[in-house]
XYZ file of C-alpha atoms in Angstrom:
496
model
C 3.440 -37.274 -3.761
C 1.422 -34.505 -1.824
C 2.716 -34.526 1.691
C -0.309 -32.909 3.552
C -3.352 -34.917 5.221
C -7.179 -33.395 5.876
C -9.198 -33.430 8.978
C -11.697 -32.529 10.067
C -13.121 -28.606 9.928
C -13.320 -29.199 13.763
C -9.479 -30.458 13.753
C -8.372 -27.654 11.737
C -9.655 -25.020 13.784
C -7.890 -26.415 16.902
C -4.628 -26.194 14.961
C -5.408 -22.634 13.828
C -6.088 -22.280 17.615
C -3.072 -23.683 19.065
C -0.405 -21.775 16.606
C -1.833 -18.494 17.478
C -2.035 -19.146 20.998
C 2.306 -19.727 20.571
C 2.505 -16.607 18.742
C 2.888 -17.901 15.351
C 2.298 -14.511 13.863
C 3.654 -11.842 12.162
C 4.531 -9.474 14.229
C 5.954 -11.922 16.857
C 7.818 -13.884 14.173
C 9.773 -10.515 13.233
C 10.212 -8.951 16.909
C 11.671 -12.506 17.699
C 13.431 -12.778 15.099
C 14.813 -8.640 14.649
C 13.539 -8.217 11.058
C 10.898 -6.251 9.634
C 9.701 -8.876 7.643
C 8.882 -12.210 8.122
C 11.000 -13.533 4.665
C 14.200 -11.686 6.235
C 14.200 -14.607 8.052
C 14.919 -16.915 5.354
C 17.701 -14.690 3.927
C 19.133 -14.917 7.625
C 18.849 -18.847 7.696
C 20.263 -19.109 4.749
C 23.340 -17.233 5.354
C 23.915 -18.195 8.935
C 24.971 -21.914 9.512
C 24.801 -20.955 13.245
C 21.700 -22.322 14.745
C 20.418 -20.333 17.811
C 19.377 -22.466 20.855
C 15.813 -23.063 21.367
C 13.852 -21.515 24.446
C 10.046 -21.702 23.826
C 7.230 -23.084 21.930
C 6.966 -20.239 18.955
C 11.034 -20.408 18.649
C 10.269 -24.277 17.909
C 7.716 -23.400 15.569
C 9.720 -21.198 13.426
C 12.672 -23.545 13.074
C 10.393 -26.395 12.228
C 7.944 -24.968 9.817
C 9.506 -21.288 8.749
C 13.135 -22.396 8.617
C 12.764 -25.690 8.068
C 15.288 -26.876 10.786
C 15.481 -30.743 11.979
C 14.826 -30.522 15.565
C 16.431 -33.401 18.099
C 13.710 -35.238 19.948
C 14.755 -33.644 23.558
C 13.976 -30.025 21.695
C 10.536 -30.978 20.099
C 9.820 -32.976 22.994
C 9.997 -30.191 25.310
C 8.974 -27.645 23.294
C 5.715 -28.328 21.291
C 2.677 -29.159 23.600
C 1.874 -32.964 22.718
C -1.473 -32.048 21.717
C 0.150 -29.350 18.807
C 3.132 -31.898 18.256
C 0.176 -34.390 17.558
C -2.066 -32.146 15.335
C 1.064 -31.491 13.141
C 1.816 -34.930 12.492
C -1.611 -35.968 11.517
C -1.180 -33.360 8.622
C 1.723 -34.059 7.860
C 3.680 -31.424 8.756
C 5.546 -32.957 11.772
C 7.193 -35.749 10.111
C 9.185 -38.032 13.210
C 12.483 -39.800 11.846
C 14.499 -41.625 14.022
C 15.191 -39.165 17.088
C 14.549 -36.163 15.285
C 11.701 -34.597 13.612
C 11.087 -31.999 10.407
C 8.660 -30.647 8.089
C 8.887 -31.615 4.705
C 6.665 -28.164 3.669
C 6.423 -24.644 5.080
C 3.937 -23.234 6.810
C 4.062 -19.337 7.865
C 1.863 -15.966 8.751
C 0.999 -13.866 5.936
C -1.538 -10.989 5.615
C -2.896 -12.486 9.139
C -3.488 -16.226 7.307
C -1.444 -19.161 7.560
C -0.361 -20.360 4.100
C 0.943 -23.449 3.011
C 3.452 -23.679 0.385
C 6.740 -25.771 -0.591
C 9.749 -24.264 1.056
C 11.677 -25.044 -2.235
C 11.182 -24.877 -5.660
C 13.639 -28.041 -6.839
C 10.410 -30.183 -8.251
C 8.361 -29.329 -11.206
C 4.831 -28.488 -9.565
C 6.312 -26.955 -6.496
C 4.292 -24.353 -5.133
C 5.205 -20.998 -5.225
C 5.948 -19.468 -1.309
C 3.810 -16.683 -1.051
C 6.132 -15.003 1.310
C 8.790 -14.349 -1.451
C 8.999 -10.814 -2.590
C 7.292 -10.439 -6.050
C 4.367 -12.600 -4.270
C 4.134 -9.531 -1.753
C 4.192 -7.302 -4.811
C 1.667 -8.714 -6.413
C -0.757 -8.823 -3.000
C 0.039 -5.016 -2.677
C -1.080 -4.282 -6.491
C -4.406 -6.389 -6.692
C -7.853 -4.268 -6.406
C -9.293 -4.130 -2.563
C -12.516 -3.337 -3.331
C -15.643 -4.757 -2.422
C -17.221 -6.968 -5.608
C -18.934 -9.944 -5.837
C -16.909 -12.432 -7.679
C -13.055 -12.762 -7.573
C -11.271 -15.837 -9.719
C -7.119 -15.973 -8.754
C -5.971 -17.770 -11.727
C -2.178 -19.283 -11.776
C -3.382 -19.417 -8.403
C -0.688 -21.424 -6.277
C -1.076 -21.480 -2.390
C -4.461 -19.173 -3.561
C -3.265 -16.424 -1.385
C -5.298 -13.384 -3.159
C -8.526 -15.341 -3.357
C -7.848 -16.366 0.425
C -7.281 -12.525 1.091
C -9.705 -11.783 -0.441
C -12.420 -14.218 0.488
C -11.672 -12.709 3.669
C -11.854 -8.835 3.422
C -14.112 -7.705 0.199
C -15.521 -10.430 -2.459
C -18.428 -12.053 -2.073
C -17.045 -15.408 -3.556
C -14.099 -15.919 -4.407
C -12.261 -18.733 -6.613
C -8.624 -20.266 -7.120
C -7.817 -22.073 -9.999
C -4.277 -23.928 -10.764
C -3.258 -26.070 -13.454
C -1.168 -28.099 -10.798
C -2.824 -30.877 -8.183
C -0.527 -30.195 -5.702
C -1.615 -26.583 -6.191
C -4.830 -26.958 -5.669
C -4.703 -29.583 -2.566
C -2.342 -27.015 -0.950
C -4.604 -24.087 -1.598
C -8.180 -26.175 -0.212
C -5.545 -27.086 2.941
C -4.747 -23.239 3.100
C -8.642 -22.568 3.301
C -9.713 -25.435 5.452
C -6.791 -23.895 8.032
C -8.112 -20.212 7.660
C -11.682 -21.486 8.105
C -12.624 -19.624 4.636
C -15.871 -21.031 3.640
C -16.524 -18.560 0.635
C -13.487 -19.859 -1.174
C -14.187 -22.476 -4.241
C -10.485 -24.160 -5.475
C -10.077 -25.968 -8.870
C -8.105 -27.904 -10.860
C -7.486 -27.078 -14.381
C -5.548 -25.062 -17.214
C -6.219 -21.583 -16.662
C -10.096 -20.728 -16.972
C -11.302 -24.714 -18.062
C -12.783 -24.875 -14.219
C -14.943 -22.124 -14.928
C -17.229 -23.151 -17.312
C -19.824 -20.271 -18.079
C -19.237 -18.338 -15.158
C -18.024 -14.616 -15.281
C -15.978 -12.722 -12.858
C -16.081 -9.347 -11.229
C -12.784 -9.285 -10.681
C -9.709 -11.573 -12.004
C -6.046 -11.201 -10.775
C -3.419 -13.294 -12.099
C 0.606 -13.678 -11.071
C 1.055 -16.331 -13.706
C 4.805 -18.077 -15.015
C 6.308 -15.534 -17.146
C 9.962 -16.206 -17.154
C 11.141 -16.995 -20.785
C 12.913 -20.291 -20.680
C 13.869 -22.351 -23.764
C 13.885 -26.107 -21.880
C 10.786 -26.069 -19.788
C 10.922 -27.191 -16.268
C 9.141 -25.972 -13.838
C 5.334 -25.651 -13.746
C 5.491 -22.524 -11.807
C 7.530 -20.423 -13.763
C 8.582 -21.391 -17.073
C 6.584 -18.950 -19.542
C 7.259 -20.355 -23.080
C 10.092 -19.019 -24.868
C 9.328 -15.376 -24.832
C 7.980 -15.902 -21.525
C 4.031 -14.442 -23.181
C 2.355 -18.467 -23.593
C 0.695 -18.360 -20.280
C 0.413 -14.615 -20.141
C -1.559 -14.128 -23.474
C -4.171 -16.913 -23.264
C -4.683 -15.198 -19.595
C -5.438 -11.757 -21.360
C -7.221 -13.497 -24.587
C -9.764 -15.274 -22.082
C -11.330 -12.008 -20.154
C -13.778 -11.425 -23.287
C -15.267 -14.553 -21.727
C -14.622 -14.443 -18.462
C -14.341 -10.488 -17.497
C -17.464 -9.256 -16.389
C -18.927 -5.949 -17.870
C -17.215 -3.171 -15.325
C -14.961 -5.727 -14.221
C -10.866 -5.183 -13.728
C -8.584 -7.489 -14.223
C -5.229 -7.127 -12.451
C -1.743 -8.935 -13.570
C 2.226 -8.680 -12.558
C 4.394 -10.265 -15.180
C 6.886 -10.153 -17.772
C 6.042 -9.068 -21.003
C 7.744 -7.159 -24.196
C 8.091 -4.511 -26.628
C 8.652 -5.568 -30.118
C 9.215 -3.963 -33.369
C 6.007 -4.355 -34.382
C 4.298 -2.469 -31.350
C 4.882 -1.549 -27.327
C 3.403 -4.446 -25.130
C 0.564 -2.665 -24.229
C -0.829 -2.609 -27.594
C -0.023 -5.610 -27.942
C -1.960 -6.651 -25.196
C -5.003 -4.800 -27.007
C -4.686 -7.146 -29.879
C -4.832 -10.324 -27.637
C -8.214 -9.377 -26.958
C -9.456 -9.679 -30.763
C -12.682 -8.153 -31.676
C -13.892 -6.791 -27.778
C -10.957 -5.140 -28.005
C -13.165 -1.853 -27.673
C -15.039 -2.897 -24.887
C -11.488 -2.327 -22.575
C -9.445 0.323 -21.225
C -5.719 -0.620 -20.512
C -3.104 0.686 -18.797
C 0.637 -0.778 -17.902
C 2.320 0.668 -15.089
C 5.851 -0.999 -15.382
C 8.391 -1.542 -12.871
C 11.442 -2.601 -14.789
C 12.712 -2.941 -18.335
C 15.594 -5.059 -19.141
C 17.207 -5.429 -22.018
C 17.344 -9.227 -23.479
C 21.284 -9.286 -23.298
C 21.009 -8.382 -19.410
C 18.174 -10.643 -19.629
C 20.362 -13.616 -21.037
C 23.706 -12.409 -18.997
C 21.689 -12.775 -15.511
C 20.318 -16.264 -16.577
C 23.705 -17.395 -16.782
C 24.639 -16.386 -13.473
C 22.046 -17.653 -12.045
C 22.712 -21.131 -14.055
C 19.599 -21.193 -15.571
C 21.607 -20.873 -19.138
C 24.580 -22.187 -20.270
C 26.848 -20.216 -22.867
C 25.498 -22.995 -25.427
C 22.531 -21.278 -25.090
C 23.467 -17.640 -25.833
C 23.265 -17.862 -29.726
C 19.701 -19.746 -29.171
C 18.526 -16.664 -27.541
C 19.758 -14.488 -29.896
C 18.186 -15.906 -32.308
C 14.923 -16.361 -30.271
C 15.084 -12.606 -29.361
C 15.470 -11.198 -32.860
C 13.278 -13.463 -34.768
C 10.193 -12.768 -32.485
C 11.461 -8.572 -33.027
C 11.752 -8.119 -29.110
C 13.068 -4.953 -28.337
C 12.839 -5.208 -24.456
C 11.713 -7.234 -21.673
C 9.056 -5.394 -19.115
C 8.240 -6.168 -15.652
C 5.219 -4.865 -14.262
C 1.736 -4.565 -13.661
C -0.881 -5.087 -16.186
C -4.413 -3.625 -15.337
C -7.144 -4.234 -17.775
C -11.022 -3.190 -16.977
C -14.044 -3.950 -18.997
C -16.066 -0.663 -20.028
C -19.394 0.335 -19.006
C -19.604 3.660 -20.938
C -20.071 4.002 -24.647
C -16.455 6.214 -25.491
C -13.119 5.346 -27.137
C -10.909 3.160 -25.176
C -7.657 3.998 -23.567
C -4.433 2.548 -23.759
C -1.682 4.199 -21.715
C 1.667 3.218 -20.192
C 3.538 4.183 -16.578
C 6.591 4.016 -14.986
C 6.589 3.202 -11.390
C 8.553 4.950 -8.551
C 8.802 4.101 -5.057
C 5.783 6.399 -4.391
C 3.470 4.465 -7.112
C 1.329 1.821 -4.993
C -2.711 0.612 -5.905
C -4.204 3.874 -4.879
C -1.983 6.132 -7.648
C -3.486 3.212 -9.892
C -6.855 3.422 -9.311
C -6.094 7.301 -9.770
C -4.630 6.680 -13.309
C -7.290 4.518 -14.117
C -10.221 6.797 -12.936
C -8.435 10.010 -14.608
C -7.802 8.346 -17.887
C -11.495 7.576 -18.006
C -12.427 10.423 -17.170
C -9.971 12.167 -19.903
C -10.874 9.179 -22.247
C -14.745 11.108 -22.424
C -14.958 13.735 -24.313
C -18.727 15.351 -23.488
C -20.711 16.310 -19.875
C -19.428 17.834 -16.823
C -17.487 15.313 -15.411
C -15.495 15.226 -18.472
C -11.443 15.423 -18.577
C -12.052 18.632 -20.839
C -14.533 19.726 -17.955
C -12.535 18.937 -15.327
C -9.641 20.549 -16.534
C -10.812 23.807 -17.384
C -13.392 24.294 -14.251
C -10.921 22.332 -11.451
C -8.803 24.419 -9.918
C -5.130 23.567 -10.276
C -2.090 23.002 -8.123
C 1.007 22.579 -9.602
C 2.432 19.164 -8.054
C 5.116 19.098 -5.497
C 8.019 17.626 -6.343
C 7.764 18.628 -9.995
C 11.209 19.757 -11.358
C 11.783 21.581 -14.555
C 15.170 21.179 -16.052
C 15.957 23.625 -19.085
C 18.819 22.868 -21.438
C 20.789 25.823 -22.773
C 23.181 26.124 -26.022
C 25.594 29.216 -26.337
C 24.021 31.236 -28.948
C 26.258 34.546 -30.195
C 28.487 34.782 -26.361
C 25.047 34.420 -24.481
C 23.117 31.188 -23.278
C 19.771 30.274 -24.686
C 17.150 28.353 -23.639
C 16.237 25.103 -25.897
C 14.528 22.763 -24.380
C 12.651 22.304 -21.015
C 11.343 19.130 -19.370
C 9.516 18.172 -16.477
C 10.608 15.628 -14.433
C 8.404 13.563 -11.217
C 8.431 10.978 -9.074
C 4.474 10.953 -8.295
C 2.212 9.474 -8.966
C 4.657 7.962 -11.166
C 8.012 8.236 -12.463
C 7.640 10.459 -15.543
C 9.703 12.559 -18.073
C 7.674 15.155 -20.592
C 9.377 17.449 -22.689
C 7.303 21.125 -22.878
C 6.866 24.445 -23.654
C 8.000 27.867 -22.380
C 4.436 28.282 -22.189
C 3.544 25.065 -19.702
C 6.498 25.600 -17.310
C 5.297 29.165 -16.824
C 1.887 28.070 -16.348
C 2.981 25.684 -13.429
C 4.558 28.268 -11.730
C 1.150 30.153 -11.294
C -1.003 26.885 -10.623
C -1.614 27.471 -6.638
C -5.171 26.283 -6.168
C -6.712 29.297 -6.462
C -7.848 29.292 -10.034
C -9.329 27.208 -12.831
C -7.924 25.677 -16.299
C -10.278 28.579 -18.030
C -8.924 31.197 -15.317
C -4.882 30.578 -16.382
C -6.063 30.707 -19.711
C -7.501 34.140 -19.756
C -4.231 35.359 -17.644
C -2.082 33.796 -20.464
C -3.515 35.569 -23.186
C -3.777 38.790 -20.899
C 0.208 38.483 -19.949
C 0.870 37.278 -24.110
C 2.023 34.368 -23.131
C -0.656 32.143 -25.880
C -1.946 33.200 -28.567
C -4.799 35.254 -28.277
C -7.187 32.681 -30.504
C -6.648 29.499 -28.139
C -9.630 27.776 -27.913
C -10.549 26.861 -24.156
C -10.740 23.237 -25.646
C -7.427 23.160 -27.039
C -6.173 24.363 -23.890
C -7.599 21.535 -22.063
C -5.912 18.747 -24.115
C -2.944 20.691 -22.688
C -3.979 20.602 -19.282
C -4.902 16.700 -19.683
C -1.741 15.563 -20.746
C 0.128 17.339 -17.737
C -2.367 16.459 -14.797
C -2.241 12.521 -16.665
C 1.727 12.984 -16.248
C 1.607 13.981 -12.484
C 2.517 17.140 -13.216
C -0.803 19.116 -12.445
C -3.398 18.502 -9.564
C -7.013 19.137 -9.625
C -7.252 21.149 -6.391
C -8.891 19.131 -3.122
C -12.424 21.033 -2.934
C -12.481 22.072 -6.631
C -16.212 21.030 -8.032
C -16.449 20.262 -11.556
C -18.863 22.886 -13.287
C -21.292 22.958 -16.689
C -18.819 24.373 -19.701
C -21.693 26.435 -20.307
């Protein structure tokens, strides 16, 4: 049963009218509330069996559709203007029984829209609350540039196609498997008065038919689960069904130039790293697209299994199943994160690369990976990584540590191994050279790749024969790391 009603567009813009005139924001939510975000709330509620007294219209309004608090009829009575008490009910969201009232959904402020989602995920097509953490995640990783066509696909409440409907694509689309889904989503957009928003039903691209998209972001199910339940999240048993058809449909769907954008769970395996495994999904285009995985967290499958139990998702009947499960498919580890795939326009190799995250990595060191990595992925003309490396100026990157392991060697300490360590753009680890470390320490944006390379062989620190191209593919693997800048102001220059 789907719990919401429809209006009229007229009737749904007096509703969007009458929450923000209580303050059903954001902000106001939190600096009501003391939080600094609006799903702190929830933690609090759940925690706290105390429930605060009631003084205004917007207190009302969180209980009843944040919270999800019964309210006596003396407190709704009072509190909620009969003409917003009445525009409630007729969607279904203020649901009278007895003396008391509640809402049987949630309704909340997020990214300045109001969003409709279940509060709880006990049924099997709940949707998703878009509040929730990873759902935040997700908003802050997905592409906010202008394009024409944007598909959401596992789209739930259709939160990043309302977003961005809104603020950059010129049409945007939702599509969900689930009915409830989908009626949720077209209430979201009816609410947010979003008329370049299109919503369908069906299993991952089937609503599409022949149309192509500039842009296609997906937050699919990914958890592995071996009894499915839950339309939502169950993934398959290795938690990959939903996420590989998703990646093995953008040869159709993915436009030319076009990025796709996904946060799930994948995994290594014996047979190859996720990321090239991802490759193969995409069959014979595979050359037509540049990946890269920036990944947030890798867990091992016993954690994996351990934390199902505790969350009694498992039983220990289970624990030999996925054992077996684990090692017959040859997955070494689970990874979390971010999966950004974009369709080439250039005729060059492909890239495949592989991040880890830190709590400095957000979409703009992304869209710097991915514009550097094409950039290093050509190998000819001036705006080249070769190029740019040698004819940039450099800056060594603050916050770059260099750790050097000694061994005792004959009563005296000698250096065998150095390795650079940073936290931005991305967390990263490379083991190098005497040779690198002491070209960091002289990278001040004042000179070029080609300029340290003709001190080096001056000061005998390289060989005398190093070919200015060689030295690049140096220079490219520690600027790609983080570890090297190209200098604000530096202009990329002809190699001749």
């Amino acid at each position: 049963m789907i719990p919401i009603r429809f209006g009229t567009d007229e009737e749904f813009a007096a509703l969007h009218s009458m929450l923000g005139d209580a303050g059903y924001d954001e902000h106001s939510i939190c600096s009501r509330a003391g939080v600094n975000r609006i799903d702190e709330i929830l933690i609090q509620s759940n925690r706290n069996d105390r429930k605060p007294p009631l003084a205004d219209t917007l207190d009302a309004l969180i209980a009843l559709l944040l919270t999800g608090r019964t309210l006596p009829g003396r407190s709704w009575h009072k509190l909620l203007p009969p003409t917003l008490a009445d525009r409630l009910a007729r969607t279904g969201l203020l649901v009278e029984q007895g003396d008391e009232c509640y809402c049987p959904i949630a309704l909340y402020p997020i990214e300045g829209l109001y969003v409709l989602s279940d509060r709880n995920t006990a049924t099997a097509d709940s949707v998703y609350p878009a509040l929730v953490e990873n759902t935040r995640r997700f908003l802050e990783f997905i592409p906010r540039s202008r394009c024409g066509t944007f598909l959401d696909v596992c789209a739930g409440t259709a939160i990043a196609a309302l977003v961005a409907a809104r603020d950059f694509a010129g049409q945007s689309y939702a599509f969900d498997i689930a009915e409830r889904s989908v009626q949720f989503a077209e209430f979201n957009r009816r609410l947010n008065g979003i008329t370049n928003l299109t919503n369908g039903e069906g299993d991952l691209y089937a609503p599409a038919g022949t149309r192509t998209f500039d842009r296609i972001v997906a937050h699919p199910p990914y958890v592995p689960v071996l009894k499915p339940k839950y339309i939502f999240h169950d993934g398959g048993e290795d938690g990959e069904q939903i996420v590989k058809r998703i990646v093995e449909g953008l040869p159709a769907y993915l436009s030319a130039g076009g990025e796709f954008c996904m946060l799930a769970l994948g995994s290594d395996r014996k047979e190859a790293p996720y990321e090239h495994r991802v490759r193969q999904w995409l069959g014979e285009a595979q050359g037509e697209f540049d990946i890269a995985l920036v990944t947030r967290r890798l867990i091992d499958p016993s954690d994996f299994v351990a934390r199902s139990l505790l969350r009694g998702a498992s039983d220990s009947s289970e624990i030999g199943q996925w054992t077996t499960l684990f090692q017959s498919r040859g997955i070494t580890t689970l990874v979390y994160g971010v999966l950004l795939i974009v369709r080439k326009t250039e005729s060059r190799a492909p890239f495949t690369v592989r991040r880890q995250s830190s709590t400095q990595t957000h979409r703009a060191e992304m869209d710097w990976l991915l514009d550097w990595e094409r950039a290093a992925a050509g190998n000819t003309g001036i705006t080249s990584g070769l190029a740019r490396a040698l004819h940039s100026r450099l800056t060594a990157a603050p916050g770059t540590e260099l750790r050097v392991l000694n061994h005792l060697r004959e009563g005296d300490w000698a250096p065998s191994e150095y390795l650079l360590q940073t936290s931005y753009p991305f967390s990263m680890e490379c083991q190098t050279q005497p040779w690198m470390a002491y070209l960091l320490s002289k990278c001040n944006g004042t000179k070029t790749g080609l300029d340290h390379l003709k001190d080096m062989i001056a000061d005998g620190v390289v060989f005398p024969g190093t070919e200015p191209e060689e030295f690049a593919k140096a220079l490219i693997v520690l600027i790609s790391g983080g570890f090297l800048q190209l200098a604000e102001g530096s202009k990329t220059m002809s190699s001749s």
